[in-house]
Short mmCIF file of C-alpha atoms in Angstrom, two decimals:
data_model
loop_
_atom_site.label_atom_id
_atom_site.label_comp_id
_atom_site.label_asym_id
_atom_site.label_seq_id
_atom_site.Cartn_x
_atom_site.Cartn_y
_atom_site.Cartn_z
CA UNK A 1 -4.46 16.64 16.94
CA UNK A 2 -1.74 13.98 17.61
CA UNK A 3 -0.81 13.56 13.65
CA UNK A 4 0.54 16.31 11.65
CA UNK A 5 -0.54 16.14 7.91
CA UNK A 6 1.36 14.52 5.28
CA UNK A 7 2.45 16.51 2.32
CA UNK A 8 2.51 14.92 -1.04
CA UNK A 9 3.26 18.35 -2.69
CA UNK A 10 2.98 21.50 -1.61
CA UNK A 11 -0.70 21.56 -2.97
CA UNK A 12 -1.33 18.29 -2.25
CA UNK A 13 -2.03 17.33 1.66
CA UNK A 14 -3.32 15.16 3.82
CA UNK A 15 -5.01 16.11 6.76
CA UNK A 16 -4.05 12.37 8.42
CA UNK A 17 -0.79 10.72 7.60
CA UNK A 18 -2.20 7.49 6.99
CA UNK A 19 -2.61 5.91 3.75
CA UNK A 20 -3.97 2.87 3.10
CA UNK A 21 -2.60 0.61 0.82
CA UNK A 22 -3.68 -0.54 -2.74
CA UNK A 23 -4.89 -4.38 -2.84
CA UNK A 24 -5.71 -5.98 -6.06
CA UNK A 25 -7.37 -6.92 -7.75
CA UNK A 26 -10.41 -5.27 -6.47
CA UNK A 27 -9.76 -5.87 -2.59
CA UNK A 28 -9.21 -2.02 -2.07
CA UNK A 29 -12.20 -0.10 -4.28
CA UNK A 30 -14.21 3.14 -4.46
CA UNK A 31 -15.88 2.73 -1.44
CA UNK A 32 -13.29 1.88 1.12
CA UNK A 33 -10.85 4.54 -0.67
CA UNK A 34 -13.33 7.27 -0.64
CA UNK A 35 -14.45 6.51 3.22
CA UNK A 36 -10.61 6.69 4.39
CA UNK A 37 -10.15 10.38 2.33
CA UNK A 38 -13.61 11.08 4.32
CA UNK A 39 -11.61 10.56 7.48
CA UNK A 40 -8.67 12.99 6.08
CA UNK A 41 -6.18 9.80 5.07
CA UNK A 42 -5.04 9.31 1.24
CA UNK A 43 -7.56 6.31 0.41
CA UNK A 44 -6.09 4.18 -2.72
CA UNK A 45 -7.60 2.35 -5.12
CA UNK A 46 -5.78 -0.94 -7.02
CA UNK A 47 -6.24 -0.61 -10.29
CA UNK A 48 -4.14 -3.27 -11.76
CA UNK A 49 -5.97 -6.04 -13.40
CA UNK A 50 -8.99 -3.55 -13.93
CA UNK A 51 -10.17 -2.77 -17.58
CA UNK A 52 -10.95 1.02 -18.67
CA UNK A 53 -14.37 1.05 -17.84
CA UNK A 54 -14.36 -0.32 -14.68
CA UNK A 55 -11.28 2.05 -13.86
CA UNK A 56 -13.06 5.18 -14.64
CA UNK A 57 -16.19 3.94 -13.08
CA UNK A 58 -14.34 3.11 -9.76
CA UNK A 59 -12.44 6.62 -9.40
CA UNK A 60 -15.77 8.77 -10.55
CA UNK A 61 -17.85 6.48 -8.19
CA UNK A 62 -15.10 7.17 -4.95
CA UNK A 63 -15.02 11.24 -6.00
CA UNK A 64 -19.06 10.97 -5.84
CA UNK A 65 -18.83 9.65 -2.92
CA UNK A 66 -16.05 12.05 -0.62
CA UNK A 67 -17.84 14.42 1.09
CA UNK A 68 -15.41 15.73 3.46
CA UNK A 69 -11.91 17.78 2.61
CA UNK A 70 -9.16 17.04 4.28
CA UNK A 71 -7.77 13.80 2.35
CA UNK A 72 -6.87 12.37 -0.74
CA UNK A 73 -7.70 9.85 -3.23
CA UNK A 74 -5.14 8.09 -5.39
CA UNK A 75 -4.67 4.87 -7.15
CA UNK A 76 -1.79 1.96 -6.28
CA UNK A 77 -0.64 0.02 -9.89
CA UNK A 78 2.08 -2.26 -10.76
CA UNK A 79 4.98 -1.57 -12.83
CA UNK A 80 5.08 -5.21 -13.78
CA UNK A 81 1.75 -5.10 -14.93
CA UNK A 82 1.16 -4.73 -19.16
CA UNK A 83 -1.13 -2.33 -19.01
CA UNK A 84 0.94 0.12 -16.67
CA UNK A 85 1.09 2.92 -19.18
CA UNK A 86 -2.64 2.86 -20.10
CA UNK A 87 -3.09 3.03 -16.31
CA UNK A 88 -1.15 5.55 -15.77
CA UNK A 89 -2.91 7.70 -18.49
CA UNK A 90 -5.99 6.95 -17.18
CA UNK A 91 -5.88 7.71 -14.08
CA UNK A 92 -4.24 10.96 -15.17
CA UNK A 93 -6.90 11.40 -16.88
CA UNK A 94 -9.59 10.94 -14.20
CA UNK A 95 -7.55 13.34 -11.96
CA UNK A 96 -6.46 11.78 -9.37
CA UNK A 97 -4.94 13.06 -6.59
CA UNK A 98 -1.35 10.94 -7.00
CA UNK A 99 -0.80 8.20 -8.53
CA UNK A 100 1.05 5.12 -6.58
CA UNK A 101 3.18 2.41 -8.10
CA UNK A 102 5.29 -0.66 -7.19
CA UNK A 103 6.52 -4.18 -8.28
CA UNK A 104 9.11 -2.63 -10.32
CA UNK A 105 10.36 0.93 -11.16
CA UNK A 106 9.95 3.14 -14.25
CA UNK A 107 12.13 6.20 -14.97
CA UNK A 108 9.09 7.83 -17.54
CA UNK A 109 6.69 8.15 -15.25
CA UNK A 110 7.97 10.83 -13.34
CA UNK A 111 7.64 13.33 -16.13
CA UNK A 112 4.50 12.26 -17.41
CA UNK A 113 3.27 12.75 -13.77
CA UNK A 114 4.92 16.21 -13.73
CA UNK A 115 3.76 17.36 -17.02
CA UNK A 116 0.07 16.49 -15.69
CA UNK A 117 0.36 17.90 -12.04
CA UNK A 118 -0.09 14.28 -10.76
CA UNK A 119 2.43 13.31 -8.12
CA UNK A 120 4.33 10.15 -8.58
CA UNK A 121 4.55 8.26 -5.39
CA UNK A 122 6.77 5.01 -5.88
CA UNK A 123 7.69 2.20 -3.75
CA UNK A 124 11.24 1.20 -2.77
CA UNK A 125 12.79 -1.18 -0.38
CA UNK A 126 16.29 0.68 -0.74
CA UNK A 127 18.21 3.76 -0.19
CA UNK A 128 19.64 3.22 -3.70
CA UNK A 129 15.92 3.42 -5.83
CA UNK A 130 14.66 6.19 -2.82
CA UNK A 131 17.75 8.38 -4.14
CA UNK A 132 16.73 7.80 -7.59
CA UNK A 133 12.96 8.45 -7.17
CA UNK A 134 14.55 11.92 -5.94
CA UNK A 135 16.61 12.47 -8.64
CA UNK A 136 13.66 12.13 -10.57
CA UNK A 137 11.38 14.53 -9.16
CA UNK A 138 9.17 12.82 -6.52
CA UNK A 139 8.30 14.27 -3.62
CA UNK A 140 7.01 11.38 -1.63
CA UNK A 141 8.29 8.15 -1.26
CA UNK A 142 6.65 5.03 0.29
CA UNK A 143 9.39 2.82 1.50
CA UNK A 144 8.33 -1.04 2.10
CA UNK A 145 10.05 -3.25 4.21
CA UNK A 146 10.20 -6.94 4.88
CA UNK A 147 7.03 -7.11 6.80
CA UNK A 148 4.48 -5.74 4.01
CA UNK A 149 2.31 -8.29 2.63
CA UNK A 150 2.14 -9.39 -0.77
CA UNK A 151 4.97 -8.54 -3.04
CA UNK A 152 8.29 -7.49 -1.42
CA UNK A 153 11.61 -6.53 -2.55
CA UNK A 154 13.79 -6.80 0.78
CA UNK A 155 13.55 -8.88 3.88
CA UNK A 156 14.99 -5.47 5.94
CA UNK A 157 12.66 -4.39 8.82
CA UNK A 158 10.91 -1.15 8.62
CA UNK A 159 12.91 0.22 11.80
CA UNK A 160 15.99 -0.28 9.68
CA UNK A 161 15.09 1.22 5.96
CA UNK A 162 13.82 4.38 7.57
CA UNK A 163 16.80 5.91 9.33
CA UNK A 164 18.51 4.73 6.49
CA UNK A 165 17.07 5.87 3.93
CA UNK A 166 16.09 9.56 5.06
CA UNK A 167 19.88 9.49 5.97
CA UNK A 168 20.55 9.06 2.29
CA UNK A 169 17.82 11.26 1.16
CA UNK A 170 18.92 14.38 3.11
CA UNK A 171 22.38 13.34 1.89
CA UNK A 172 21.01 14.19 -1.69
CA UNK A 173 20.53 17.71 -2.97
CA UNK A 174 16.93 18.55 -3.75
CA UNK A 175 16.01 19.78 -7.26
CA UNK A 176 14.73 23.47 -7.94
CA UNK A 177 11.18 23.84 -6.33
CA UNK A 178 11.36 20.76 -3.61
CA UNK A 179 12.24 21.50 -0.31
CA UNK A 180 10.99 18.50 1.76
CA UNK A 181 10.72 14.87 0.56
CA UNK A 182 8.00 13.10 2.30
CA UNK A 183 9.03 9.56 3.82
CA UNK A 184 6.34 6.94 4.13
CA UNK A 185 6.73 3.64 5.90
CA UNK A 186 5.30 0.69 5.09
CA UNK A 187 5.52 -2.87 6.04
CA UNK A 188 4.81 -3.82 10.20
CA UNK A 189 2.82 -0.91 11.14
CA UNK A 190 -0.25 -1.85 12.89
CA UNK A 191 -1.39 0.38 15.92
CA UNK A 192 -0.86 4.46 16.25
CA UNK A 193 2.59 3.54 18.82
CA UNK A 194 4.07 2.19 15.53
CA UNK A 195 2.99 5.30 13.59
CA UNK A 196 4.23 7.69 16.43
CA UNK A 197 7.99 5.69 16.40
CA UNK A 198 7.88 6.12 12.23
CA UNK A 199 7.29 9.46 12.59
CA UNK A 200 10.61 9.35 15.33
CA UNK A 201 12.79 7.52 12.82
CA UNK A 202 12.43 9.99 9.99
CA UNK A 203 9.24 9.06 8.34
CA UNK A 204 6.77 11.69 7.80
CA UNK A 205 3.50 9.35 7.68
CA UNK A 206 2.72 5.12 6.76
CA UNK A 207 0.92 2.86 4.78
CA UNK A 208 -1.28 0.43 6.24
CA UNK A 209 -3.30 -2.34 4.02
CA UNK A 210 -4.43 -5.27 5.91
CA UNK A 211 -5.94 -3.40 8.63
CA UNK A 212 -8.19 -1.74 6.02
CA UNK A 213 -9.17 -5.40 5.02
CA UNK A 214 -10.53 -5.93 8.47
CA UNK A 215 -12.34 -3.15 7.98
CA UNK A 216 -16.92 -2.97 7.59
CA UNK A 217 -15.86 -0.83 3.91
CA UNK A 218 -13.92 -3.39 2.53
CA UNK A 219 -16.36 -4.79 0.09
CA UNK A 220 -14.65 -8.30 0.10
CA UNK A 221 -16.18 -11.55 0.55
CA UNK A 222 -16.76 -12.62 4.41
CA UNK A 223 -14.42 -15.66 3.96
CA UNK A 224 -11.74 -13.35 3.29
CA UNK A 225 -12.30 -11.81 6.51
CA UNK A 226 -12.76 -14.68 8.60
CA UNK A 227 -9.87 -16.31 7.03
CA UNK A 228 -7.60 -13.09 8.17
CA UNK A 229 -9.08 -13.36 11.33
CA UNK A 230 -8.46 -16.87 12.40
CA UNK A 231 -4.79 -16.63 11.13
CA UNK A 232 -2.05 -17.21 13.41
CA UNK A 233 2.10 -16.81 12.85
CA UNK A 234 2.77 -19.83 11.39
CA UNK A 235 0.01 -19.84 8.87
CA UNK A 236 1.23 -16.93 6.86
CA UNK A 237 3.93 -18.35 4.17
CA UNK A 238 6.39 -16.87 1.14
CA UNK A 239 6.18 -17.85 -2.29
CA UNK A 240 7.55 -16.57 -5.32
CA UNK A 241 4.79 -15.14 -7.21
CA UNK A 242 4.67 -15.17 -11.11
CA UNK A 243 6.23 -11.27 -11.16
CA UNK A 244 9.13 -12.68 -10.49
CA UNK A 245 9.09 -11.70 -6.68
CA UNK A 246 8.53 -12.97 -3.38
CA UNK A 247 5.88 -12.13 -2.23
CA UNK A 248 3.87 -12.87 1.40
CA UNK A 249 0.42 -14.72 1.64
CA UNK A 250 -1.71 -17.42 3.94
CA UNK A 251 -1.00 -21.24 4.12
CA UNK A 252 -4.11 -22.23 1.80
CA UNK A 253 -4.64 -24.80 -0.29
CA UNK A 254 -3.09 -23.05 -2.77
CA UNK A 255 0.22 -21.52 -1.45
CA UNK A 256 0.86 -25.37 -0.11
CA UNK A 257 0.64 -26.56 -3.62
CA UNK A 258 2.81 -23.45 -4.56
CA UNK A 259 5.22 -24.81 -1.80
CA UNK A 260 5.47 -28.52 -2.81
CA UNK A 261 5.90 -27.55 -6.62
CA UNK A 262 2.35 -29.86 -6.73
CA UNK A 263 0.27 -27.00 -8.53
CA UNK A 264 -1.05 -27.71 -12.47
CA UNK A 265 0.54 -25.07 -14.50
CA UNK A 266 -2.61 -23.09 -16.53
CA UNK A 267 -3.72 -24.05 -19.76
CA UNK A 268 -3.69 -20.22 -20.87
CA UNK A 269 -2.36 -17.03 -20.14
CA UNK A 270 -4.12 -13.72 -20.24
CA UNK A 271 -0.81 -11.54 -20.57
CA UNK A 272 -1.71 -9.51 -17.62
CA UNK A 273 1.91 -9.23 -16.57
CA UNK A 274 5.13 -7.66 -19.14
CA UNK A 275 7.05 -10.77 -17.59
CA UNK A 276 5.34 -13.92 -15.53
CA UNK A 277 7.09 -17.31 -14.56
CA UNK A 278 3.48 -19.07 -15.37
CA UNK A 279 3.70 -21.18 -12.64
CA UNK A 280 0.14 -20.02 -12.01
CA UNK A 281 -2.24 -17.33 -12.92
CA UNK A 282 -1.89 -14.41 -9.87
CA UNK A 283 -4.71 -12.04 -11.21
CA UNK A 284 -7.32 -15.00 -10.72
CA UNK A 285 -6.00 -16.63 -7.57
CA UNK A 286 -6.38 -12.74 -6.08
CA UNK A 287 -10.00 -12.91 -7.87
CA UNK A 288 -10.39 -15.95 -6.30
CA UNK A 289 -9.56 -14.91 -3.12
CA UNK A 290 -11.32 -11.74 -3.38
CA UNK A 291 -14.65 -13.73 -3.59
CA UNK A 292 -14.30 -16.12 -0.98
CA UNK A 293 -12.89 -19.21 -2.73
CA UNK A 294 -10.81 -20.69 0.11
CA UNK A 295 -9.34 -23.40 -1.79
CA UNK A 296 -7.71 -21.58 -5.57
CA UNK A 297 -7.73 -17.86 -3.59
CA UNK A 298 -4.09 -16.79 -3.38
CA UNK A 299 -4.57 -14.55 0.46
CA UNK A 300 -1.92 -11.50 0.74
CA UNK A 301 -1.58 -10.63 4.14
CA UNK A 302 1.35 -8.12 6.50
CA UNK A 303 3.86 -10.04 8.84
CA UNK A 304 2.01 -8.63 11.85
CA UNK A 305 -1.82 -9.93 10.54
CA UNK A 306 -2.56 -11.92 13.97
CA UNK A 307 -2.13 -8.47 15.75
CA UNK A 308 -5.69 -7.98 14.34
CA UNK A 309 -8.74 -9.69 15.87
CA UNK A 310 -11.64 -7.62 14.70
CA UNK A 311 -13.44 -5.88 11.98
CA UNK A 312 -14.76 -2.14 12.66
CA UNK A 313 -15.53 0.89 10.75
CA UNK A 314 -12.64 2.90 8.57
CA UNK A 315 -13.85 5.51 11.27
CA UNK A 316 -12.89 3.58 14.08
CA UNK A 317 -9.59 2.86 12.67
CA UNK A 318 -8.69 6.36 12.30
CA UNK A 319 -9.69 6.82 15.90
CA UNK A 320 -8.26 3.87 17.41
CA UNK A 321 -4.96 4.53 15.87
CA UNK A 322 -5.35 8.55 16.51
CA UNK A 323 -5.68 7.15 20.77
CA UNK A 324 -2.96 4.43 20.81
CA UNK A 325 -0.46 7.61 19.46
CA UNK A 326 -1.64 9.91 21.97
CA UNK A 327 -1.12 7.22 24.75
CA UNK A 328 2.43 6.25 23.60
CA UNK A 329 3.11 9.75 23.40
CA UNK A 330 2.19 10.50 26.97
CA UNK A 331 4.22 7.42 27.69
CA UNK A 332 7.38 8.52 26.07
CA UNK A 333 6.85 12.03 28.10
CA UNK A 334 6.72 10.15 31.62
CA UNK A 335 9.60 7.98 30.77
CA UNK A 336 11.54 11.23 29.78
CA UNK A 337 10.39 13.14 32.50
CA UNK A 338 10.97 10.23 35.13
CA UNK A 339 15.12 9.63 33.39
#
């Protein structure tokens, strides 16, 4: 096997180091999370902008349906959102493996985590929060660069943040118990080369989202797909998104009105978010999107989307990705043994 496994915890592993993003609201779901534990990866499911029922439904429905050990099932929420505690308890309540959060940072949740046996996993874009998160107790850190789609907090390049940042994380004492802190990079990585020069710069595994998009599990509407498909360069955008962040999506009809300051502010506002500009209502422009509506959906996409030209099985991904890192790898030998 060309990967090693990622550690979480000590009694927490994945067989694959591969996770795949969290994309709300209900882009990544029980099935696609449970298919990519099935092929030993930590499969995610968003659960921000989903109410209790449909929360516990969606992590009972993605345990029913892993058959295979070897991975790991979590869920991806945002800080920002108002319901981030409730979240938080009940996904600690449904068991899952870790729990996975961004758009923002909270102190608390580290030793409500702890005090359930339910890893914290956070998201930072800086050596600064990755030291904290340490400080704090977690073991495992995703760290997001400029190129991740949707919301971002830096414009650095992943081939930057992770030297850096495991530079300033081995810099750090570890606290009682924690020997290793997992490093996962996220933002840019697209084919198993990528993973294998992570792994090189001091990451121990990634995150990948949008490939899992392109993907037969991914339960979204077929516009959605097409829509990634057919995108080229200079059709993917940045706007500032109502969290207060910028955040990376496809030209649409939307995102154009976002970018001419044309768009009709809503009416309402459903208080999804602790803080939210208004300038339009994110949880149902990523509805929208999720269901095909071309012209209100608001798209998220990576920096690297037209790197993509196909849909296939979460299967195939794993094994695509497991080749291209075996071929760079042999690569990397003949150039070393040819110098």
């Amino acid at each position: 096997m060309i990967f090693s496994p990622l550690k979480i915890t000590q009694n927490k592993v994945a067989q694959k180091p591969i996770i795949q993003g969290g994309m709300a609201i209900r882009v990544s779901r029980a099935p696609l999370a449970a298919v990519v534990a099935n092929c030993g990866g930590i499969g995610l499911i968003a659960v921000s902008g989903l109410p209790e029922p449909e929360l516990r439904a969606q992590i009972r429905l993605a345990r029913s349906l892993i058959k295979t050990p070897g991975g790991l099932l979590g869920v991806n929420m945002m800080f920002a959102a108002s319901e981030f505690n409730n979240l938080v308890r009940i996904s600690i309540e449904e068991k899952v493996d870790l729990i996975v959060f961004g758009a923002g940072f909270s102190r608390d949740i580290f030793s409500i985590g702890k005090a359930a046996n339910v890893p914290i996993v956070p998201i930072v874009s800086s050596a600064k929060l990755a030291v904290l998160a340490k400080k704090l107790g977690a073991t495992t850190i995703i760290v997001e660069s400029g190129e991740a789609g949707g919301h971002v907090g830096t414009c650095e390049p992943i081939r930057t943040l992770i030297p850096e940042i495991r530079k300033a994380l081995d810099s750090t004492p570890n606290l009682p118990g924690i020997d290793h802190i997992s490093l996962v990079a996220a933002g840019g990585v697209t084919s198993g080369a990528d993973i294998m020069e992570m792994l090189s710069l001091g990451a121990n595994g990634v995150q990948m989202a949008t490939r899992f998009i392109l993907s037969n599990e991914c339960d979204v509407h077929d516009n959605f797909k097409k829509l990634l498909l057919n995108t080229e360069n200079n059709d993917i955008c940045m706007i500032q998104s109502p969290v207060g962040l910028p955040a990376r999506a496809i030209l649409t009809p939307l995102t154009k009105k976002l970018l001419d300051d044309t768009l009709t502010r809503p009416n309402k506002c459903e208080s999804c978010l602790k803080h939210c500009s208004r300038r339009f209502c994110i949880i149902k422009a990523l509805e929208a999107a999720r269901t095909g509506d071309l012209e209100n959906g608001l798209f998220f996409t990576g920096a690297n989307l037209p790197k993509y030209r196909d849909i296939i099985s979460v299967k195939e991904i794993f094994e695509r990705l497991e080749k291209e890192a075996e071929e760079y790898s042999r690569s990397q030998d003949l150039i070393q043994t040819q110098s």
